PDB file of C-alpha atoms in Angstrom:
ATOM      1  CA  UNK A   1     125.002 139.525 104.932  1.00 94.00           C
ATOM      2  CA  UNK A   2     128.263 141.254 105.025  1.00 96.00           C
ATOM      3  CA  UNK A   3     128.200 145.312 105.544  1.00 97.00           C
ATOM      4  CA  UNK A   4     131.351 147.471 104.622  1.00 98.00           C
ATOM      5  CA  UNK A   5     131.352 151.114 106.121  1.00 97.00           C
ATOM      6  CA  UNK A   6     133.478 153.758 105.036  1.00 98.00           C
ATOM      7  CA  UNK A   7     134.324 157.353 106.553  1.00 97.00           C
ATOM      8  CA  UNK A   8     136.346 159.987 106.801  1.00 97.00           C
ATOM      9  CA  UNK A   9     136.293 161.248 103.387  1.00 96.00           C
ATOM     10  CA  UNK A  10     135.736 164.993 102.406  1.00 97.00           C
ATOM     11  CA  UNK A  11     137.487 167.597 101.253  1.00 98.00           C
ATOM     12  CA  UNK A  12     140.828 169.115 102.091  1.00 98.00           C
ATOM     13  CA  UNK A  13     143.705 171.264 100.975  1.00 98.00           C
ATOM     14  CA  UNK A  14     146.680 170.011  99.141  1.00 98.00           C
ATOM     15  CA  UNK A  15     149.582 169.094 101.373  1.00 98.00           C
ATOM     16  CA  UNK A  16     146.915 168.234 103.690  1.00 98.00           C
ATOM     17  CA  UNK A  17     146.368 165.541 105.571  1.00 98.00           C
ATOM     18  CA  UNK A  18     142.784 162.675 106.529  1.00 98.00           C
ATOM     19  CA  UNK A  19     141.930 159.927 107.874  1.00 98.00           C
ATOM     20  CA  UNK A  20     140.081 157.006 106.767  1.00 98.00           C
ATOM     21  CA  UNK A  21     138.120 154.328 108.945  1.00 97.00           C
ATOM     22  CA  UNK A  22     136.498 151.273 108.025  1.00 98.00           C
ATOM     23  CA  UNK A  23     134.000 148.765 109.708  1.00 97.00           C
ATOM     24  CA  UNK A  24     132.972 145.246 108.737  1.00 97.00           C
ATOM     25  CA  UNK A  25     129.904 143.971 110.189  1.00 96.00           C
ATOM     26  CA  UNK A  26     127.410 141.027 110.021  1.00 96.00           C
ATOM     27  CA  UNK A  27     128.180 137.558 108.713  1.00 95.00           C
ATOM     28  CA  UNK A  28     132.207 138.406 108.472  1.00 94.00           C
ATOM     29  CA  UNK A  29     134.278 135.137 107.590  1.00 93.00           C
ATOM     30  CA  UNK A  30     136.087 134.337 110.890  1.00 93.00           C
ATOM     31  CA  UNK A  31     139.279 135.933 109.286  1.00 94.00           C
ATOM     32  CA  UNK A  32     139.766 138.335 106.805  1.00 96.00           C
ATOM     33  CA  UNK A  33     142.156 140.477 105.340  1.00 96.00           C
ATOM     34  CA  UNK A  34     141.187 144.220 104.712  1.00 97.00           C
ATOM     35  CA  UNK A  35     142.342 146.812 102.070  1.00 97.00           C
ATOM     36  CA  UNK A  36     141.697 150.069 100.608  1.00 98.00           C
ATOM     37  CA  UNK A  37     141.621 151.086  97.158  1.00 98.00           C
ATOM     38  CA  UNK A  38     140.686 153.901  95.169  1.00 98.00           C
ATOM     39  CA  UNK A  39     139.605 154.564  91.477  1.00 98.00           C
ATOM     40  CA  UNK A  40     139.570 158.288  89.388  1.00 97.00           C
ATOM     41  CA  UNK A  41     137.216 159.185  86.677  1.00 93.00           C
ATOM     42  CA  UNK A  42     138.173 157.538  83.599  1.00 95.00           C
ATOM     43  CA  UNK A  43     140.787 155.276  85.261  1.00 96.00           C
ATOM     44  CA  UNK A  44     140.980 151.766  86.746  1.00 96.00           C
ATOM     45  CA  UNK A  45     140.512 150.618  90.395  1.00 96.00           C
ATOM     46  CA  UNK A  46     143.782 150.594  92.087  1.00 96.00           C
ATOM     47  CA  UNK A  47     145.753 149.397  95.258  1.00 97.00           C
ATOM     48  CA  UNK A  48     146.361 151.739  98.126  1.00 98.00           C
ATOM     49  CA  UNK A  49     147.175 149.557 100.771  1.00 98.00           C
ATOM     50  CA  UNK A  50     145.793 145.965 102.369  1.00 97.00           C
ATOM     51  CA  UNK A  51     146.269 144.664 105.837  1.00 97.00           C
ATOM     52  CA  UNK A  52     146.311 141.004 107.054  1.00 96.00           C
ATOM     53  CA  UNK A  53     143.646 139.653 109.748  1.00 94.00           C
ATOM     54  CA  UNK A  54     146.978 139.800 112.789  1.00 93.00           C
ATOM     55  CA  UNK A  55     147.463 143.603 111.163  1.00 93.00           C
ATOM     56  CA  UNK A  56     151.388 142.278 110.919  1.00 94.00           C
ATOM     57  CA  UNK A  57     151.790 141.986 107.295  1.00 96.00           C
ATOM     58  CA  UNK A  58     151.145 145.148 105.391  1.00 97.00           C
ATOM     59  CA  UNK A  59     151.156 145.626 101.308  1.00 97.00           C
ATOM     60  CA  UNK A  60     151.012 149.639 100.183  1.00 97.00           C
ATOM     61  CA  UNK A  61     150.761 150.187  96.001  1.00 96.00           C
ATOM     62  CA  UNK A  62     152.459 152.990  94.258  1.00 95.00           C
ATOM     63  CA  UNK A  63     149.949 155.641  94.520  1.00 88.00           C
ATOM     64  CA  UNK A  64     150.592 156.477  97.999  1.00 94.00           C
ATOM     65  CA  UNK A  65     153.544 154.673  99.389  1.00 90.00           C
ATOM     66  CA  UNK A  66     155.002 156.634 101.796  1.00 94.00           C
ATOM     67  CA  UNK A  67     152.682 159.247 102.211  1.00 97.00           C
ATOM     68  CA  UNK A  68     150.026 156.541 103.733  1.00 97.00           C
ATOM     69  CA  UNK A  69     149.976 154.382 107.070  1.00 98.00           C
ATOM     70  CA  UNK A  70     146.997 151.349 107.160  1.00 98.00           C
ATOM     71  CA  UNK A  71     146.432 150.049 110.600  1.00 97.00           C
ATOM     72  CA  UNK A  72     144.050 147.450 112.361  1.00 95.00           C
ATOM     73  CA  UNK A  73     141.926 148.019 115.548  1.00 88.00           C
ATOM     74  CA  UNK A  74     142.555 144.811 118.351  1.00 73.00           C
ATOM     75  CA  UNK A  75     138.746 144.030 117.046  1.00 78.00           C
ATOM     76  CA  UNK A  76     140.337 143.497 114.142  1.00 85.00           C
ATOM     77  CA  UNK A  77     136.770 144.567 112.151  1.00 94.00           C
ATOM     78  CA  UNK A  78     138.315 147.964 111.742  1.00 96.00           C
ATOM     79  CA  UNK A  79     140.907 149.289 109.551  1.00 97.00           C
ATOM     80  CA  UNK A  80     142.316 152.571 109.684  1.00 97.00           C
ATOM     81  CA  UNK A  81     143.892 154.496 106.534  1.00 98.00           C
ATOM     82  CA  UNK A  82     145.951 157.389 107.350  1.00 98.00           C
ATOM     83  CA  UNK A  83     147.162 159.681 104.592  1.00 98.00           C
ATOM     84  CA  UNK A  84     149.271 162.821 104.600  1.00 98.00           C
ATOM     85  CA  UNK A  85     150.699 165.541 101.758  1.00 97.00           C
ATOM     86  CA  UNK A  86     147.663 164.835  99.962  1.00 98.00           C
ATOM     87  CA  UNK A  87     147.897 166.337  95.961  1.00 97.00           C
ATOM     88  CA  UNK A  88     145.175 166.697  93.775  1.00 97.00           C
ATOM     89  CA  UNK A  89     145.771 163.937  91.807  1.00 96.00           C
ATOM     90  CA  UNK A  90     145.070 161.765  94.612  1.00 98.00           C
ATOM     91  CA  UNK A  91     141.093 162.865  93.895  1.00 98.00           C
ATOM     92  CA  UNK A  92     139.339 159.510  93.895  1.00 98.00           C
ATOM     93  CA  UNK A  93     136.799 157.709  95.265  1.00 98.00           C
ATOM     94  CA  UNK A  94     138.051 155.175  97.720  1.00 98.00           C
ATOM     95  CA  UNK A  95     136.892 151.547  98.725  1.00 98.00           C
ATOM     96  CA  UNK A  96     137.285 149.443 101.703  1.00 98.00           C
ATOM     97  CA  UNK A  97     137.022 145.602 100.876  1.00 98.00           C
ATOM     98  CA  UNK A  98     137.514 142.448 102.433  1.00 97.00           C
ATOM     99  CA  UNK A  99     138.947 139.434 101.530  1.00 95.00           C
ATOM    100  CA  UNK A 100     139.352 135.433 102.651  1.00 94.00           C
ATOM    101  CA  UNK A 101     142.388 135.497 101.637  1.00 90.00           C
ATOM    102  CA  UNK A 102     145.324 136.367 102.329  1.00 91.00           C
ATOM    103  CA  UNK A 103     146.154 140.619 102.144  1.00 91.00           C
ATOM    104  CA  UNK A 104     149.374 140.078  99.691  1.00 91.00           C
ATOM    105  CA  UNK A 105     146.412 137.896  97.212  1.00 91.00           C
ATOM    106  CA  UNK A 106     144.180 141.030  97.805  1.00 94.00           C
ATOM    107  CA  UNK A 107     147.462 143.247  97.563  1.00 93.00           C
ATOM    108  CA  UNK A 108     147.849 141.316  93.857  1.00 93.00           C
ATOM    109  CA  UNK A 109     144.795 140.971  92.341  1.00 92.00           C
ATOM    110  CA  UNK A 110     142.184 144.001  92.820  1.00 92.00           C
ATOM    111  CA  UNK A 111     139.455 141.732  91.455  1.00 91.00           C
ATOM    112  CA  UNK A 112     139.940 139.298  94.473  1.00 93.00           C
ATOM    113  CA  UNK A 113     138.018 141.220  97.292  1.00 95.00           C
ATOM    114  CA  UNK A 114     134.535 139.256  98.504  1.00 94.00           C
ATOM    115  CA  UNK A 115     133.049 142.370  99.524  1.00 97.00           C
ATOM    116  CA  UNK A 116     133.486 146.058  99.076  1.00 98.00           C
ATOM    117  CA  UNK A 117     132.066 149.067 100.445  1.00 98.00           C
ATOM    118  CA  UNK A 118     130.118 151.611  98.792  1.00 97.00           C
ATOM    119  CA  UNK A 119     133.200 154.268  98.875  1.00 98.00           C
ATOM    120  CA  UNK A 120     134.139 157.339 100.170  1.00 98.00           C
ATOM    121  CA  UNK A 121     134.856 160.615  97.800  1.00 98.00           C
ATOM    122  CA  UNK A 122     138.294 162.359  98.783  1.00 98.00           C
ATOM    123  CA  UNK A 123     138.750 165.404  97.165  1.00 98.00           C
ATOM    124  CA  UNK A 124     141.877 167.742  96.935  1.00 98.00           C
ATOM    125  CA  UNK A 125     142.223 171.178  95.789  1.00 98.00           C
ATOM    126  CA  UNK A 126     145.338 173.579  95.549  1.00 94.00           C
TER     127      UNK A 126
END
C-alpha cells in the first residue's frame, strides 16, 4: 500500500506566503515523479506544479507560475511546494500525487497520477 501525506495548509492573508510538504510512504515504485495540484468548488482539478524522481526537470501550470517554487528532498520521498503573494482566488484544496511516469506525462494529463493524497485546504482572505 502506497500512503500520500500532505501538510502545511491553513489559512493566511492575501499577499501572503506557505509552504507545502509532502511524504510518500510504503510500497512506493522505485521511481516516481511527484506533483501538486489543486481543485476549487465547482471547478476542475488542475496543475500546479510536478517534479521528476532526480528533482531536475520541473513543469509549473498557469495558476501559479511564478509565484510558486516545487522542490525535492535528497530522499527523494518528499516534495516541497513553496508559494508566495497568495490571492484569494488561489482558495483550493490541494493534492499531492505520484506518478510512474515521467513528471512532464503527470505535468500533461491530470488523470495520470497512481496515487493521490487526501488534500490539504488553503484558504486566503483579503
Amino acid at each position: 500500500q502506497v500512503h500520500v501525506i500532505e501538510s502545511g495548509g491553513g489559512l493566511v492573508q492575501a499577499g501572503g506566503s506557505l509552504t507545502l510538504s509532502c511524504v510518500a510512504s510504503g510500497r512506493t515504485p522505485p521511481s516516481y515523479a511527484m506533483g501538486w495540484f489543486r481543485q476549487a468548488p465547482g471547478k476542475e482539478r488542475e496543475l500546479v506544479a510536478t517534479i521528476s524522481w532526480s528533482g531536475q526537470v520541473k513543469n509549473y501550470g498557469d495558476s501559479l507560475k511564478g509565484r510558486s517554487t516545487i522542490s525535492r528532498t535528497s530522499r527523494a520521498n518528499t516534495t516541497n511546494l513553496e508559494m508566495t503573494d497568495l490571492k484569494p482566488e488561489d482558495t483550493a484544496v490541494y493534492y499531492c500525487a505520484i506518478d510512474e511516469d515521467s513528471s512532464r506525462t503527470m505535468a500533461r494529463d491530470v488523470g495520470s497520477p497512481d496515487y493521490w493524497g487526501q488534500g490539504t485546504q488553503v484558504t486566503v482572505v483579503s
